[in-house]
CSV table of C-alpha atoms in Angstrom, one decimal:
chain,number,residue,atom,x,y,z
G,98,UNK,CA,-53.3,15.6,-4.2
G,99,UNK,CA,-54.3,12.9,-6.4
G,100,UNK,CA,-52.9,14.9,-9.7
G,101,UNK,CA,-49.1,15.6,-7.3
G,102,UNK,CA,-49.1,12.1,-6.7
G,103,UNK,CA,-49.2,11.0,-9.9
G,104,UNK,CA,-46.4,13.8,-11.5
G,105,UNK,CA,-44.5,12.7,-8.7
G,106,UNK,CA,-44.9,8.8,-9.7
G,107,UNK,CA,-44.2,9.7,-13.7
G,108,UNK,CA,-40.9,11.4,-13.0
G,109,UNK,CA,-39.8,8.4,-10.7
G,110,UNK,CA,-40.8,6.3,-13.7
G,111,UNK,CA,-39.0,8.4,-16.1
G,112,UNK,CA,-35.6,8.5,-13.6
G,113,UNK,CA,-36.3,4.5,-13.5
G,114,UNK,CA,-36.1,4.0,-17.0
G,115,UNK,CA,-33.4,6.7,-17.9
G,116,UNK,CA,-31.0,5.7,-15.2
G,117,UNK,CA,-31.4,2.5,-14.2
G,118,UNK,CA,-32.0,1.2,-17.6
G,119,UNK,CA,-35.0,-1.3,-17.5
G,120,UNK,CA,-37.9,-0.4,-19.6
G,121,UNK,CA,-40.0,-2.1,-16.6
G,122,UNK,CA,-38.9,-3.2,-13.6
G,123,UNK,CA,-38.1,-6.9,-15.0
G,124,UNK,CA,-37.0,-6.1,-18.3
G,125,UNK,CA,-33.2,-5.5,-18.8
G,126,UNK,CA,-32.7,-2.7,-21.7
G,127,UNK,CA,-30.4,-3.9,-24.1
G,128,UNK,CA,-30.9,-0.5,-26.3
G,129,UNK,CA,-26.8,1.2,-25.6
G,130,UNK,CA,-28.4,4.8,-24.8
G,131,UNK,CA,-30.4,3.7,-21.9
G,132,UNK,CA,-28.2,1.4,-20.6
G,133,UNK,CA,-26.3,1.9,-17.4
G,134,UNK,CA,-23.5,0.8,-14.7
G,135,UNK,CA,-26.8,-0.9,-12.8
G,136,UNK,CA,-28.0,-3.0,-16.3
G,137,UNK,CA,-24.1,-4.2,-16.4
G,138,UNK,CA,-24.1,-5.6,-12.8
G,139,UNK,CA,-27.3,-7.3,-13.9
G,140,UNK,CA,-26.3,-8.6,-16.9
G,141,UNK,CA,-22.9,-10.0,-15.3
G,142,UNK,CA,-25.2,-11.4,-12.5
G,143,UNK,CA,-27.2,-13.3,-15.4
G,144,UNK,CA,-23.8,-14.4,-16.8
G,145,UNK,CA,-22.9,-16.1,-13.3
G,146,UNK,CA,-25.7,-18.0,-12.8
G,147,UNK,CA,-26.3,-19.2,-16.6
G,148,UNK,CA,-24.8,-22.4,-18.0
G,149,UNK,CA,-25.4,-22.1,-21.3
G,150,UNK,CA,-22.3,-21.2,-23.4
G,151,UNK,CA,-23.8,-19.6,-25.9
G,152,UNK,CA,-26.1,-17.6,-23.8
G,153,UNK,CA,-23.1,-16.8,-21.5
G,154,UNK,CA,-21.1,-15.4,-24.6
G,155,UNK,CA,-24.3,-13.2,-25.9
G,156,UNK,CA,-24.4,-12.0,-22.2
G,157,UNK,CA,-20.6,-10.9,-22.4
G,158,UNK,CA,-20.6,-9.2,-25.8
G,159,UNK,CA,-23.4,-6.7,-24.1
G,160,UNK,CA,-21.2,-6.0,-21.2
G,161,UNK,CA,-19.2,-2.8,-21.3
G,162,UNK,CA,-17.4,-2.1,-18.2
G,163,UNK,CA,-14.4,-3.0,-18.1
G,164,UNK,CA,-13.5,-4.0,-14.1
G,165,UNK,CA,-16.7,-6.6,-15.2
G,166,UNK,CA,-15.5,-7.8,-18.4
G,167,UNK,CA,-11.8,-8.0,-16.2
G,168,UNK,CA,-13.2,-10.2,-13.8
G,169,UNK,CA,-14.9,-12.4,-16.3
G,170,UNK,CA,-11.4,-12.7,-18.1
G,171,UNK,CA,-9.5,-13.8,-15.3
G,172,UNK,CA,-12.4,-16.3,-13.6
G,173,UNK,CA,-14.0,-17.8,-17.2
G,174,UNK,CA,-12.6,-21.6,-18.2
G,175,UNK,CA,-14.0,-21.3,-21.7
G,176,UNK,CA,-11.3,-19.8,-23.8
G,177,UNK,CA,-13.8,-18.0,-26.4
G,178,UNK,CA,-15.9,-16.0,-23.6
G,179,UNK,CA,-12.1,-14.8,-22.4
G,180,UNK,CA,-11.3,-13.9,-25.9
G,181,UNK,CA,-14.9,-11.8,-26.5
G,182,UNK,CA,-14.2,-10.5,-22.7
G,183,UNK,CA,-10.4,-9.5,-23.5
G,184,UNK,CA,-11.3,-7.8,-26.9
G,185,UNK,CA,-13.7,-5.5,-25.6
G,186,UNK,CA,-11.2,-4.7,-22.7
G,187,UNK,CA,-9.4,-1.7,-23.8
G,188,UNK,CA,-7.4,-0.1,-20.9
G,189,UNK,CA,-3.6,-0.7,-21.5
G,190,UNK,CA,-2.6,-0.9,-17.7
G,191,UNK,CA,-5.2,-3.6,-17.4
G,192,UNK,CA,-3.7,-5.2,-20.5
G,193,UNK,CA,-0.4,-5.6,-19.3
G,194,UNK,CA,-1.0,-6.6,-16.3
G,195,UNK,CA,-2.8,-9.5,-17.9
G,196,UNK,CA,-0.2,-10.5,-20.1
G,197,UNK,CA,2.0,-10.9,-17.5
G,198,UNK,CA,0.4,-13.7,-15.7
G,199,UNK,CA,-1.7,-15.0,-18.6
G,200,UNK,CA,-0.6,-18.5,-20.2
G,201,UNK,CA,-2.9,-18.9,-23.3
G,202,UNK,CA,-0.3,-17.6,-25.7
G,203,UNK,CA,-3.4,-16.7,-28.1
G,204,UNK,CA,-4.9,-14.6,-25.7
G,205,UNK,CA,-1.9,-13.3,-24.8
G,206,UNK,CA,-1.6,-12.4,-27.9
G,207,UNK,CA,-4.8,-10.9,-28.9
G,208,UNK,CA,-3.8,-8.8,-25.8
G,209,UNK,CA,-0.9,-7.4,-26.6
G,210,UNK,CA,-2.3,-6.1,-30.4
G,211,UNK,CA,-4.9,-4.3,-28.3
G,212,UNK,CA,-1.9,-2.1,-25.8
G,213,UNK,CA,-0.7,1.1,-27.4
G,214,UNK,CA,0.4,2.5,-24.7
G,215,UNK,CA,4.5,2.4,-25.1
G,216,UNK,CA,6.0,2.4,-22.1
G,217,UNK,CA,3.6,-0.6,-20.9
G,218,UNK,CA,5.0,-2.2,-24.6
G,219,UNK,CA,8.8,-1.5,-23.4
G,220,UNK,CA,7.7,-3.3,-20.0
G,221,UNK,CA,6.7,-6.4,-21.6
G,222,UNK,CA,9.3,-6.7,-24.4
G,223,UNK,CA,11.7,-6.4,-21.4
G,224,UNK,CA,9.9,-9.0,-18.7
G,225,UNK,CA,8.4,-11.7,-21.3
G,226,UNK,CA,10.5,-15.1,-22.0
G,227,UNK,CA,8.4,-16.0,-24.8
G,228,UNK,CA,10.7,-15.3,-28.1
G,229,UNK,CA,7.7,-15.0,-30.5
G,230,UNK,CA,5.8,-12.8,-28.2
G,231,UNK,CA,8.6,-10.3,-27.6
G,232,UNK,CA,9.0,-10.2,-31.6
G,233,UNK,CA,4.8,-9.1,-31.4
G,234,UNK,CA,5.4,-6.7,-28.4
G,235,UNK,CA,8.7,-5.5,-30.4
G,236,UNK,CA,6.9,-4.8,-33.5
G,237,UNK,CA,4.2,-2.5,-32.1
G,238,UNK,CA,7.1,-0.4,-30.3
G,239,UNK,CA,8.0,3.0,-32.0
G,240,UNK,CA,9.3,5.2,-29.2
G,241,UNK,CA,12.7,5.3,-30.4
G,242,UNK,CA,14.1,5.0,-26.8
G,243,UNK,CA,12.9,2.5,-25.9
G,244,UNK,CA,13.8,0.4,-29.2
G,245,UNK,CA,17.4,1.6,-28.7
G,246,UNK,CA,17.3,0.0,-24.8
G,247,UNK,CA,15.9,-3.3,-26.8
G,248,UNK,CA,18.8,-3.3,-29.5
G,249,UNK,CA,21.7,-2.9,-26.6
G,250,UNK,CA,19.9,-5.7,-24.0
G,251,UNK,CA,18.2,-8.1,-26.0
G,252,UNK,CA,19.9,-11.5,-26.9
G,253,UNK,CA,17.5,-13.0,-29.2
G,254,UNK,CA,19.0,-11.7,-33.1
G,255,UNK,CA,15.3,-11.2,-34.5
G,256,UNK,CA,14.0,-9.3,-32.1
G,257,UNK,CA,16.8,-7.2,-32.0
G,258,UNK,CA,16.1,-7.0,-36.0
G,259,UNK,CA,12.6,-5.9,-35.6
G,260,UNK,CA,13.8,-3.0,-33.1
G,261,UNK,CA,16.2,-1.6,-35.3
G,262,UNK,CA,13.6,-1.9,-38.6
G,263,UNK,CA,11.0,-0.1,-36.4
G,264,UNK,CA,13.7,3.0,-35.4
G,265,UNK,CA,13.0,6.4,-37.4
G,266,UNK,CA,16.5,8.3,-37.6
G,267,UNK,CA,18.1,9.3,-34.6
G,268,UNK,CA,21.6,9.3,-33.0
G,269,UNK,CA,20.9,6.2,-31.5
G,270,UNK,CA,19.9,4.4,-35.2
G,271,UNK,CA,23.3,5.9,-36.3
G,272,UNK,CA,25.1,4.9,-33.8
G,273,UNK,CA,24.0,1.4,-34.8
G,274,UNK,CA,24.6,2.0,-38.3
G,275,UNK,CA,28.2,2.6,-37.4
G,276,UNK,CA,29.4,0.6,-34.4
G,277,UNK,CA,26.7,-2.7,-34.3
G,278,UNK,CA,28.6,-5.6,-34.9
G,279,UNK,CA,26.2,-7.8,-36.8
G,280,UNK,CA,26.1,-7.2,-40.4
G,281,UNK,CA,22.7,-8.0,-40.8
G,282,UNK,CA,21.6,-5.1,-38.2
G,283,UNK,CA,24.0,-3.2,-39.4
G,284,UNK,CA,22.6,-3.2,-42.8
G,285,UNK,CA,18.9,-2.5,-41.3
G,286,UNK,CA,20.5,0.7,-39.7
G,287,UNK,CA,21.8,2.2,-42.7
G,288,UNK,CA,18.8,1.3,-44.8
G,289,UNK,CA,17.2,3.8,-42.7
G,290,UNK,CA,19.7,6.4,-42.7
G,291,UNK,CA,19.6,9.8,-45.0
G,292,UNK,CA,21.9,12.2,-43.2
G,293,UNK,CA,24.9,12.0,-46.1
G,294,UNK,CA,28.1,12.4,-44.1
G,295,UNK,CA,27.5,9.3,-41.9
G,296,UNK,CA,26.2,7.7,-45.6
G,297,UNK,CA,29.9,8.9,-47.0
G,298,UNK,CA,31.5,7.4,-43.4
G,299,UNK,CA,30.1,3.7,-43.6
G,300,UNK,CA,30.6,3.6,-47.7
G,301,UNK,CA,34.1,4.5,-46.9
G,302,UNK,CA,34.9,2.6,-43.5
G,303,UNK,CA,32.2,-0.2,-42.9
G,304,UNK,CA,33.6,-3.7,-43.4
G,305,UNK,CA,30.8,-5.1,-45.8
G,306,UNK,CA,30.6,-4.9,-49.0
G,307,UNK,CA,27.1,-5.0,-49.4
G,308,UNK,CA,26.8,-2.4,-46.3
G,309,UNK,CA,28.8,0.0,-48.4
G,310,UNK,CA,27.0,-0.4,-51.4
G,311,UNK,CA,24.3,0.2,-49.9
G,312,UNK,CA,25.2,3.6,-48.0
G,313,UNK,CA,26.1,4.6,-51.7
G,314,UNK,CA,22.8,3.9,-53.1
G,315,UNK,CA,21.2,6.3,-50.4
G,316,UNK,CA,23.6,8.8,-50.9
G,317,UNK,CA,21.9,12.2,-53.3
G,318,UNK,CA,24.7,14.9,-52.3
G,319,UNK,CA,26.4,15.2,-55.7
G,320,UNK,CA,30.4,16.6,-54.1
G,321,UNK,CA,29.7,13.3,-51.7
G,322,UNK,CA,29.4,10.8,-54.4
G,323,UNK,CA,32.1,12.4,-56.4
G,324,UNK,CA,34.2,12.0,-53.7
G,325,UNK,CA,33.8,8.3,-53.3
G,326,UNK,CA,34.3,8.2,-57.3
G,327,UNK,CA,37.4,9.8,-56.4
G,328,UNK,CA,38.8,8.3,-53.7
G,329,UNK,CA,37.2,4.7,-52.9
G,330,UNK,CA,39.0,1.8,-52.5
G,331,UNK,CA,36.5,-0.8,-54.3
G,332,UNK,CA,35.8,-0.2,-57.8
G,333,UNK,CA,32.0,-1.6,-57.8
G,334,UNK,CA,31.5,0.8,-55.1
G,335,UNK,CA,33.1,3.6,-57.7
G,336,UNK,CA,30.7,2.4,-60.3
G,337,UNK,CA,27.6,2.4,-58.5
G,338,UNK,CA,28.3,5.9,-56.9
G,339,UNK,CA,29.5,7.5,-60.4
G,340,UNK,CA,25.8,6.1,-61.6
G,341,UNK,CA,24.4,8.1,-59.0
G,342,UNK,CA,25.9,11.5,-60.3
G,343,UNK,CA,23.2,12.9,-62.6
G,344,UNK,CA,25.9,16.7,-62.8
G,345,UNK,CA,26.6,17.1,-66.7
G,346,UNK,CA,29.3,19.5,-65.9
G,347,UNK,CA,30.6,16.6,-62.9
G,348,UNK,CA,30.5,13.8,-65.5
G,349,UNK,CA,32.1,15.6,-68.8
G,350,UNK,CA,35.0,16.8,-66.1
G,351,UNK,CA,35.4,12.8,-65.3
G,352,UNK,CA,35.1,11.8,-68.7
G,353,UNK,CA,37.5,14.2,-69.8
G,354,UNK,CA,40.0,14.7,-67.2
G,355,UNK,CA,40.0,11.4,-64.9
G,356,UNK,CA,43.2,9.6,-64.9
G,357,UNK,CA,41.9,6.2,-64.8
G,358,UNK,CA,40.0,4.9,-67.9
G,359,UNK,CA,37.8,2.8,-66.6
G,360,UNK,CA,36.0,6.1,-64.8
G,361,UNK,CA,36.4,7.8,-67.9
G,362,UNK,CA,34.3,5.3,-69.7
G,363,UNK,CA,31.7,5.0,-66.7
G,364,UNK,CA,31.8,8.6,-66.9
G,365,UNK,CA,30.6,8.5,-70.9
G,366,UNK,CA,28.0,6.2,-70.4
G,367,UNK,CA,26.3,7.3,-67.8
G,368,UNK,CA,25.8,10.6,-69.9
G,369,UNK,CA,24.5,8.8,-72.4
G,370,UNK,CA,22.2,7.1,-70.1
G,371,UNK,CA,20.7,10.6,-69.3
G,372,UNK,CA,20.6,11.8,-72.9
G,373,UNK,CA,18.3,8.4,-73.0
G,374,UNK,CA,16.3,9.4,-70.5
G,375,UNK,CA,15.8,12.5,-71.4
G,376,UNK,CA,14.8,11.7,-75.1
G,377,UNK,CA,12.0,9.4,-73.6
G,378,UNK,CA,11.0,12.0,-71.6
G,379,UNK,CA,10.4,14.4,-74.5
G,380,UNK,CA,8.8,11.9,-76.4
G,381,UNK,CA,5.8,11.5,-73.9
């Protein structure tokens, strides 16, 4: 009886310990494998009645749940204990719904570079009045949707900038590329584009200069580039796509054959810019 008694008072032990965390009955564990939901509770319990900061903030940075570390953020005055709680909070609904009544704009912002989650992103670059927080919520957006939605409503030019520079190609980025009426977007569009017969559209059509030039720069398809040598308007435009033409047989047919001189003459020297290069090559 004696012997049961005593199994049965080692295993309650053992169940005390593992589960409940304490490595007596007064001691809180602070080892991370034994700890528990119940050594949390205690620990936030400790945290409520302590005055100390610093003891408060080594209480906090042993805490783990997160509704626990939530509550702390919301009811805590001392900005560095919200900080420690808000950094260890990493649930993106909770997040947002944080940044959406929080004031501290460095919080706030410590807050948002924790959210992944896009759609909760999209919510907030939509909702917030802050400027320089919807350029941080903007810039960790790459659900091209939902950039496209920010480009079309949003007022604010640099936010709209960031959208567009964190697009990867899609109609929506071409669409931009072809129809957005601010040159400075317009460019960021087509420095993103590759597809070639929307390149040969905006360095044909696009009312910059500098937009044009650069849809030639970007352009590889050798008949595409020929054709702008051909048939463009702008002779710098001309020049800089005929330097893009790296076709022997294209080049000796422009230097021989073209009827204005000035191609002719591009024409020679940019084969002799890739007999150049191709002597340097051989020499390493």
């Amino acid at each position: 009886m004696i012997r049961t008694n005593w199994l049965v008072t080692s295993i309650a032990s053992f169940f005390l310990r593992f589960f409940c965390g304490f490595k007596n009955s007064n001691d809180i564990v602070d080892s991370q494998e034994e700890r528990s939901d119940y050594s949390d509770y205690k620990l936030y319990s400790i945290y409520n009645t302590e005055q100390d900061l610093d003891t408060k903030k080594n209480v906090v940075s042993k805490i783990i749940e997160k509704p626990i570390l939530a509550e702390i953020f919301q009811n805590e005055k001392d900005t560095d204990i919200r900080r420690l709680a808000i950094h260890k909070i990493a649930f993106d609904a909770r997040l947002a719904e944080f940044i959406q009544r929080e004031q501290d704009p460095e919080i706030k912002k410590l807050a948002v570079k924790k959210i992944n989650n896009q759609p909760f992103l999209i919510r907030i670059a939509q909702t917030e009045e802050d400027v320089e927080m919807r350029k941080l919520v903007v810039s960790r957006i790459t659900y091209n949707p939902g950039l496209s939605r920010i480009v079309k409503k949003e007022k604010n030019k640099e936010v709209r900038k960031i959208a567009v520079s964190n697009m990867s190609y899609c109609p929506s980025l071409a669409r931009i590329a072809h129809k957005e009426e601010d040159a400075e977007i317009r460019k960021i569009a087509v420095s993103k584009i590759t597809f070639g017969p929307l390149l040969t559209q905006i360095a044909q059509k696009d009312k910059s200069a500098e937009i044009r030039k650069l849809a030639v720069r970007r352009m590889t398809f050798g008949p595409s580039l020929l054709k702008i040598v051909k048939t463009h308007a702008d002779p710098e435009v001309r020049k800089l796509a005929l330097k893009r033409i790296t076709y022997k047989p294209t080049l000796l047919d422009l230097a021989n054959n073209h009827e204005d001189s000035d191609i002719r003459r591009q024409a020679v020297d940019q084969l002799r810019r890739l007999e150049m290069y191709k002597s340097r090559l051989i020499g390493l």
